[in-house]
CSV table of N, CA and C in Angstrom, one decimal:
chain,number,residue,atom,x,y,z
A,1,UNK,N,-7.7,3.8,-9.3
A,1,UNK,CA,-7.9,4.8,-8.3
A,1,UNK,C,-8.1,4.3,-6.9
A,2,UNK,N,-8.2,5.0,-5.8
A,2,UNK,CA,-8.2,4.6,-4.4
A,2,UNK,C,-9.8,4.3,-4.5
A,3,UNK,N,-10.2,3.3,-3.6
A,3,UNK,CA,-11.5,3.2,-3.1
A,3,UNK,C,-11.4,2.9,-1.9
A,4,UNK,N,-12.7,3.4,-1.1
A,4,UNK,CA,-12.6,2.9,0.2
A,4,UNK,C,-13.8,2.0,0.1
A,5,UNK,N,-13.5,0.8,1.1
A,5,UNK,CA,-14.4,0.0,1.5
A,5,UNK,C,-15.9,0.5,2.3
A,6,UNK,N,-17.1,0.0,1.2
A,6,UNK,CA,-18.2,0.2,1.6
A,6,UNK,C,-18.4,-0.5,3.5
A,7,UNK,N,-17.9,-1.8,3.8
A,7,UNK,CA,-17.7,-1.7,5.4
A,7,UNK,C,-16.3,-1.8,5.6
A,8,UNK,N,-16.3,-0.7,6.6
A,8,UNK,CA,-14.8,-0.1,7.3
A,8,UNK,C,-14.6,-1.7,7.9
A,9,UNK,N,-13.3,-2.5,7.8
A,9,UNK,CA,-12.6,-3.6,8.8
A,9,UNK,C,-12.0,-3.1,8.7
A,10,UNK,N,-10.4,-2.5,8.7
A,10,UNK,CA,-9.3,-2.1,9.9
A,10,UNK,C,-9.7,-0.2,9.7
A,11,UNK,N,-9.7,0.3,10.7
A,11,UNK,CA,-9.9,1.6,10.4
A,11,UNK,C,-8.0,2.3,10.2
A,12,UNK,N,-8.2,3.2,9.7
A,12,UNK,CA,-6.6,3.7,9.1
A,12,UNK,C,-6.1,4.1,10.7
A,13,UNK,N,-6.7,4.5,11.4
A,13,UNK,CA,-5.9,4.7,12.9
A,13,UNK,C,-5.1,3.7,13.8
A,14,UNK,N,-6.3,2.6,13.2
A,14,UNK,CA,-5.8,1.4,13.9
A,14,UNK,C,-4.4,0.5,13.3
A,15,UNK,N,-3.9,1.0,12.2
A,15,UNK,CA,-2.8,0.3,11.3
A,15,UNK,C,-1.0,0.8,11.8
A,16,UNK,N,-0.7,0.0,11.7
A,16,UNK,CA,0.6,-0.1,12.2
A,16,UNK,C,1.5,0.6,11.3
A,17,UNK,N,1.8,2.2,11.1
A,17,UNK,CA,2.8,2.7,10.5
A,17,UNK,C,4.1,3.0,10.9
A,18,UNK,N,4.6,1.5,10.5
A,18,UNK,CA,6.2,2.0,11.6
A,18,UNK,C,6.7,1.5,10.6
A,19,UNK,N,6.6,0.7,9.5
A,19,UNK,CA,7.5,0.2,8.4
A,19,UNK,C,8.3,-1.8,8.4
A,20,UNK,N,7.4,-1.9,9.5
A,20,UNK,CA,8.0,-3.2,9.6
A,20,UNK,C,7.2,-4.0,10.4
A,21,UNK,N,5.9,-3.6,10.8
A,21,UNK,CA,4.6,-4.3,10.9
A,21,UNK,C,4.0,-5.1,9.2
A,22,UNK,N,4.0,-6.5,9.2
A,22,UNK,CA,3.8,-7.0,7.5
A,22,UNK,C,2.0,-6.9,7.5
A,23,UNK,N,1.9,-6.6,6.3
A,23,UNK,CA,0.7,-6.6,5.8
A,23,UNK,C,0.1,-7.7,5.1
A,24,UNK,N,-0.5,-8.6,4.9
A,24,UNK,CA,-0.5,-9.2,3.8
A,24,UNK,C,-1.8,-8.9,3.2
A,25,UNK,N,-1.5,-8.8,1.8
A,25,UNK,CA,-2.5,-7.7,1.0
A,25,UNK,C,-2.8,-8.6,-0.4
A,26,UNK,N,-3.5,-7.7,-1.5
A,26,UNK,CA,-3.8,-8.4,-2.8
A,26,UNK,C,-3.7,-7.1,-3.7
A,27,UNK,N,-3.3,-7.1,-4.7
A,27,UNK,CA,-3.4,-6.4,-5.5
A,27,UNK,C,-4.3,-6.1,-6.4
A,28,UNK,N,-5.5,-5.0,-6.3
A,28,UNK,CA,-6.6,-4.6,-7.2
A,28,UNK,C,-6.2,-3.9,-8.1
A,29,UNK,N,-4.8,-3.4,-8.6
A,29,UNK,CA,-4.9,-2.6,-9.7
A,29,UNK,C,-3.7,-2.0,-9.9
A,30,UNK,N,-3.8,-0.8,-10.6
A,30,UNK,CA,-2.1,0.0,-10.8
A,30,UNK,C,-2.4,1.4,-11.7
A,31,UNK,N,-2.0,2.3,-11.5
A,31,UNK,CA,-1.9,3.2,-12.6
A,31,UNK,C,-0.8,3.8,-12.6
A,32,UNK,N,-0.1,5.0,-13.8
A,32,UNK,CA,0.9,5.1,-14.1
A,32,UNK,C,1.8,5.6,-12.6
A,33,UNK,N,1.0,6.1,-11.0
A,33,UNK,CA,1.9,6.4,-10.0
A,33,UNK,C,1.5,5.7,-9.4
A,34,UNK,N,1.4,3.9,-9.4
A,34,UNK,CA,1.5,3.1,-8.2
A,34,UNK,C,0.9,1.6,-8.6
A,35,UNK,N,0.8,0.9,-7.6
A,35,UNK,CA,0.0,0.0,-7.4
A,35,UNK,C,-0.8,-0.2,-6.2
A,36,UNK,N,-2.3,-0.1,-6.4
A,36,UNK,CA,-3.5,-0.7,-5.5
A,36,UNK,C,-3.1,-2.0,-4.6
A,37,UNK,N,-3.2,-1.9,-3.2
A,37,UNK,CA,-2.9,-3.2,-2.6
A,37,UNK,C,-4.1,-2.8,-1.8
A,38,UNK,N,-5.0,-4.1,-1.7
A,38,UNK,CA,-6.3,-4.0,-0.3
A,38,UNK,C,-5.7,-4.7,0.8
A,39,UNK,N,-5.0,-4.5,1.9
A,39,UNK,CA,-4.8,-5.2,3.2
A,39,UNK,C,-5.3,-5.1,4.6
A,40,UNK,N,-6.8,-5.0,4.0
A,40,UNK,CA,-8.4,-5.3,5.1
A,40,UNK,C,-8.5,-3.8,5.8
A,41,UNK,N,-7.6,-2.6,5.2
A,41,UNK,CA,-7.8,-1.4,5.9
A,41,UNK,C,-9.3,-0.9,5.2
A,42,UNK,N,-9.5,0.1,5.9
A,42,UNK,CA,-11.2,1.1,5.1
A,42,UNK,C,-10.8,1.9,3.7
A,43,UNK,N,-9.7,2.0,3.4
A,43,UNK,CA,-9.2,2.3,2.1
A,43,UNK,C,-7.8,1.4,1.6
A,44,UNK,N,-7.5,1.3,0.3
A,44,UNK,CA,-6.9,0.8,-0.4
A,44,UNK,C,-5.3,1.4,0.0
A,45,UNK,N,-4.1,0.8,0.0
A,45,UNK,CA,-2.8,1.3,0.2
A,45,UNK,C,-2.6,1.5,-1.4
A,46,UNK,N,-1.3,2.2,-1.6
A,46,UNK,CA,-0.5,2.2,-3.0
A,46,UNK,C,0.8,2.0,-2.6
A,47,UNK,N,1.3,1.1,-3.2
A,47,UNK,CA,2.4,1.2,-3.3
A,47,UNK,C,3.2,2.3,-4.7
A,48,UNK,N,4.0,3.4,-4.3
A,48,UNK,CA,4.1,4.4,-5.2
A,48,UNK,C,5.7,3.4,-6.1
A,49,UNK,N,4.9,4.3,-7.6
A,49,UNK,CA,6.3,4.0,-9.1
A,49,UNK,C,6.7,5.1,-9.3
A,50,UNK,N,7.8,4.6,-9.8
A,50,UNK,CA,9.6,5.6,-9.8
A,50,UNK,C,8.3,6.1,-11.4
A,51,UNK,N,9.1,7.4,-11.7
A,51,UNK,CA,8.5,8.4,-12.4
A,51,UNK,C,8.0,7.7,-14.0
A,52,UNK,N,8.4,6.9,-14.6
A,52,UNK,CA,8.2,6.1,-15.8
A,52,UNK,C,7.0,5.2,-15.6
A,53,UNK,N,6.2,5.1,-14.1
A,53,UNK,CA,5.5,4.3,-14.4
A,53,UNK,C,6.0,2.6,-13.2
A,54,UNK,N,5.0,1.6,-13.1
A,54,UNK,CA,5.1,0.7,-12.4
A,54,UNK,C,5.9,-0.8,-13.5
A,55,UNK,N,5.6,0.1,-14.5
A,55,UNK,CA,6.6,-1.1,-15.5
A,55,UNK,C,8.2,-0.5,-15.5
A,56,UNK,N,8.5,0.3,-14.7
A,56,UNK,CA,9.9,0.9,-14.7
A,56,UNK,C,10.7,0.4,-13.3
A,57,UNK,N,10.1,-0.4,-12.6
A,57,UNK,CA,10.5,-0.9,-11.3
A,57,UNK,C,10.0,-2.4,-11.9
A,58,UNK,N,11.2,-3.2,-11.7
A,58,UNK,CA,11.2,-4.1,-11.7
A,58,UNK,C,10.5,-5.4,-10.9
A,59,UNK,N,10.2,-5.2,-9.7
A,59,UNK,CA,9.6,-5.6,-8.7
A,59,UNK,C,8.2,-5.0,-8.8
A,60,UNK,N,7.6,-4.1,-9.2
A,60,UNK,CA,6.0,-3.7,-9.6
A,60,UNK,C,5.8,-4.3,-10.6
A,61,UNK,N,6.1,-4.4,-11.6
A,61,UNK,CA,5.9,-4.9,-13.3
A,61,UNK,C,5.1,-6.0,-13.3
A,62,UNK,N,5.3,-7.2,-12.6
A,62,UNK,CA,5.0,-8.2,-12.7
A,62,UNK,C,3.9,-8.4,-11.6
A,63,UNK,N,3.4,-7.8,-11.0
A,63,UNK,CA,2.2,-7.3,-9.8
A,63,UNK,C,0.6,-6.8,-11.3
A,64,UNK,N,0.0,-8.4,-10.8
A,64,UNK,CA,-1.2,-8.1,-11.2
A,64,UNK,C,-2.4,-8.0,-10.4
A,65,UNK,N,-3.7,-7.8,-10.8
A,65,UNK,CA,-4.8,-7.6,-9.9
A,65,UNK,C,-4.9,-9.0,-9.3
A,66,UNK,N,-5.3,-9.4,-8.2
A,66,UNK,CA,-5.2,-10.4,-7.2
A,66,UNK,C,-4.1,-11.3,-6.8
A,67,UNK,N,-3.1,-10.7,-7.4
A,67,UNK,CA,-1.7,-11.3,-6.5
A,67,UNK,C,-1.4,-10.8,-5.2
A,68,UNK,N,-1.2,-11.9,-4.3
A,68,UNK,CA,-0.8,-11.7,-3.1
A,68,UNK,C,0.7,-10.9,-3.0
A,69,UNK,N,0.6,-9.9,-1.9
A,69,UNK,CA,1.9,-9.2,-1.5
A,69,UNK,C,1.8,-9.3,0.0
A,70,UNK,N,3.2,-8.9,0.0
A,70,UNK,CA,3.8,-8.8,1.5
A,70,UNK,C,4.2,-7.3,1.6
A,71,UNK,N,3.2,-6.1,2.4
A,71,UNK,CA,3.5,-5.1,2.4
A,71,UNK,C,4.0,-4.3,3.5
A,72,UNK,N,3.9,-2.9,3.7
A,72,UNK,CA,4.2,-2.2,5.3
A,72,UNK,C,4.0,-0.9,5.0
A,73,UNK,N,3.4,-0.5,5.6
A,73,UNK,CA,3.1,1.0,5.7
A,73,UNK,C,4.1,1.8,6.5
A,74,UNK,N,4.2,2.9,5.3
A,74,UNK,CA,5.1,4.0,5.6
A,74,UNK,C,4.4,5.2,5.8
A,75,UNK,N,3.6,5.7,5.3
A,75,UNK,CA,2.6,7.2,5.5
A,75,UNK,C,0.9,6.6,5.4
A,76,UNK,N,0.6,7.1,6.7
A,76,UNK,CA,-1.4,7.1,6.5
A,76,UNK,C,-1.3,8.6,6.6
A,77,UNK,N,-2.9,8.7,5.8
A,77,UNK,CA,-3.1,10.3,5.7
A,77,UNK,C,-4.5,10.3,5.9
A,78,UNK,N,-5.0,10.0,7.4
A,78,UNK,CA,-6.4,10.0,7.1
A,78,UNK,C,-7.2,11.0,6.9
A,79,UNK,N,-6.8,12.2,6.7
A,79,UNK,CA,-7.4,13.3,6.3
A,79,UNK,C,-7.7,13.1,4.5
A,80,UNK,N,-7.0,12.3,3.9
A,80,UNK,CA,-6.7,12.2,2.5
A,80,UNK,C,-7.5,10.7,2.5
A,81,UNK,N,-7.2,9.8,3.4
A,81,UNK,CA,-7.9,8.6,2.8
A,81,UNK,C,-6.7,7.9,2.5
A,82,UNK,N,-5.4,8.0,2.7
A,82,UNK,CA,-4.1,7.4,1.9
A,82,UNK,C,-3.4,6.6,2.8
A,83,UNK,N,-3.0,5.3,2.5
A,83,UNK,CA,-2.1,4.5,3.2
A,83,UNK,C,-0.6,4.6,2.1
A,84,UNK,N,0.4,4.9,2.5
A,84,UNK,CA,1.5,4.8,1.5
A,84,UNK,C,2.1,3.4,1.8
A,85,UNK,N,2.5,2.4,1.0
A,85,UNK,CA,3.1,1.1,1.4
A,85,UNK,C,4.5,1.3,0.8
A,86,UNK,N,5.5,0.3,1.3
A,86,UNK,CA,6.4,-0.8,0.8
A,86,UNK,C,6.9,-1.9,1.2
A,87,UNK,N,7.3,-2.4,-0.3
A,87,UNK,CA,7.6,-3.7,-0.5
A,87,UNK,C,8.5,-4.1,0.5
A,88,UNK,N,9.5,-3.2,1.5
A,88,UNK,CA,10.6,-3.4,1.8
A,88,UNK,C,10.6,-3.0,3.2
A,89,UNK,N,10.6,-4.1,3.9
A,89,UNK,CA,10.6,-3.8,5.5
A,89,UNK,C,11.9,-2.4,6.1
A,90,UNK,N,11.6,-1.7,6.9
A,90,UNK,CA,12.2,-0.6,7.5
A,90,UNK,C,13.4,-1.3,8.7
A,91,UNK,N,14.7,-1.2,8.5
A,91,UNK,CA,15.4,-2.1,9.9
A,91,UNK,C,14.9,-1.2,11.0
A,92,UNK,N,14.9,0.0,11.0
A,92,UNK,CA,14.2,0.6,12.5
A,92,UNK,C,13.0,1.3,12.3
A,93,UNK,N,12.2,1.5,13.1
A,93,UNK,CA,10.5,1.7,13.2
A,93,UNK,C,10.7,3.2,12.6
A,94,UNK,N,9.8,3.4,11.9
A,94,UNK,CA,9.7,4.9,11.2
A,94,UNK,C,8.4,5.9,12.7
């Protein structure tokens, strides 16, 4: 599940959602619609899984708790608390 960090370091306003600003992050976890990345924001990103789950994407499957990733934000929702990531850089700024 999301957690937010007991001290705020990057606040979600301050994060670069354009799709091709890199993150470098760690992975705390996964449930059946994603994987947990922390990349020093005040809450946790997910990277979101195709409907079967993160063992149905080949490139999520193998993503355990503390492995380093290379991520980018596509949707913050700070009303929600939500950073949406991907693995996959944007060629032009979202």
């Amino acid at each position: 599940s999301v957690t937010c960090a007991s001290r705020p370091r990057t606040l979600l306003g301050e994060i670069a959602c354009d799709g091709q600003t890199p993150y470098a992050g760690r992975v705390m976890g996964s449930a059946w619609y994603g994987v947990f990345v922390d990349i020093g924001a005040e809450c946790q990103g997910r990277l979101p899984a195709p409907p079967g789950g993160p063992g149905e994407d080949p490139r999520l499957a193998p993503l355990k708790p503390g492995d380093a990733v290379t991520v980018y934000a596509v949707e913050i929702r700070p009303d929600l608390g939500r950073i949406a990531l991907s693995l996959d850089r944007r060629e032009e700024a979202l």
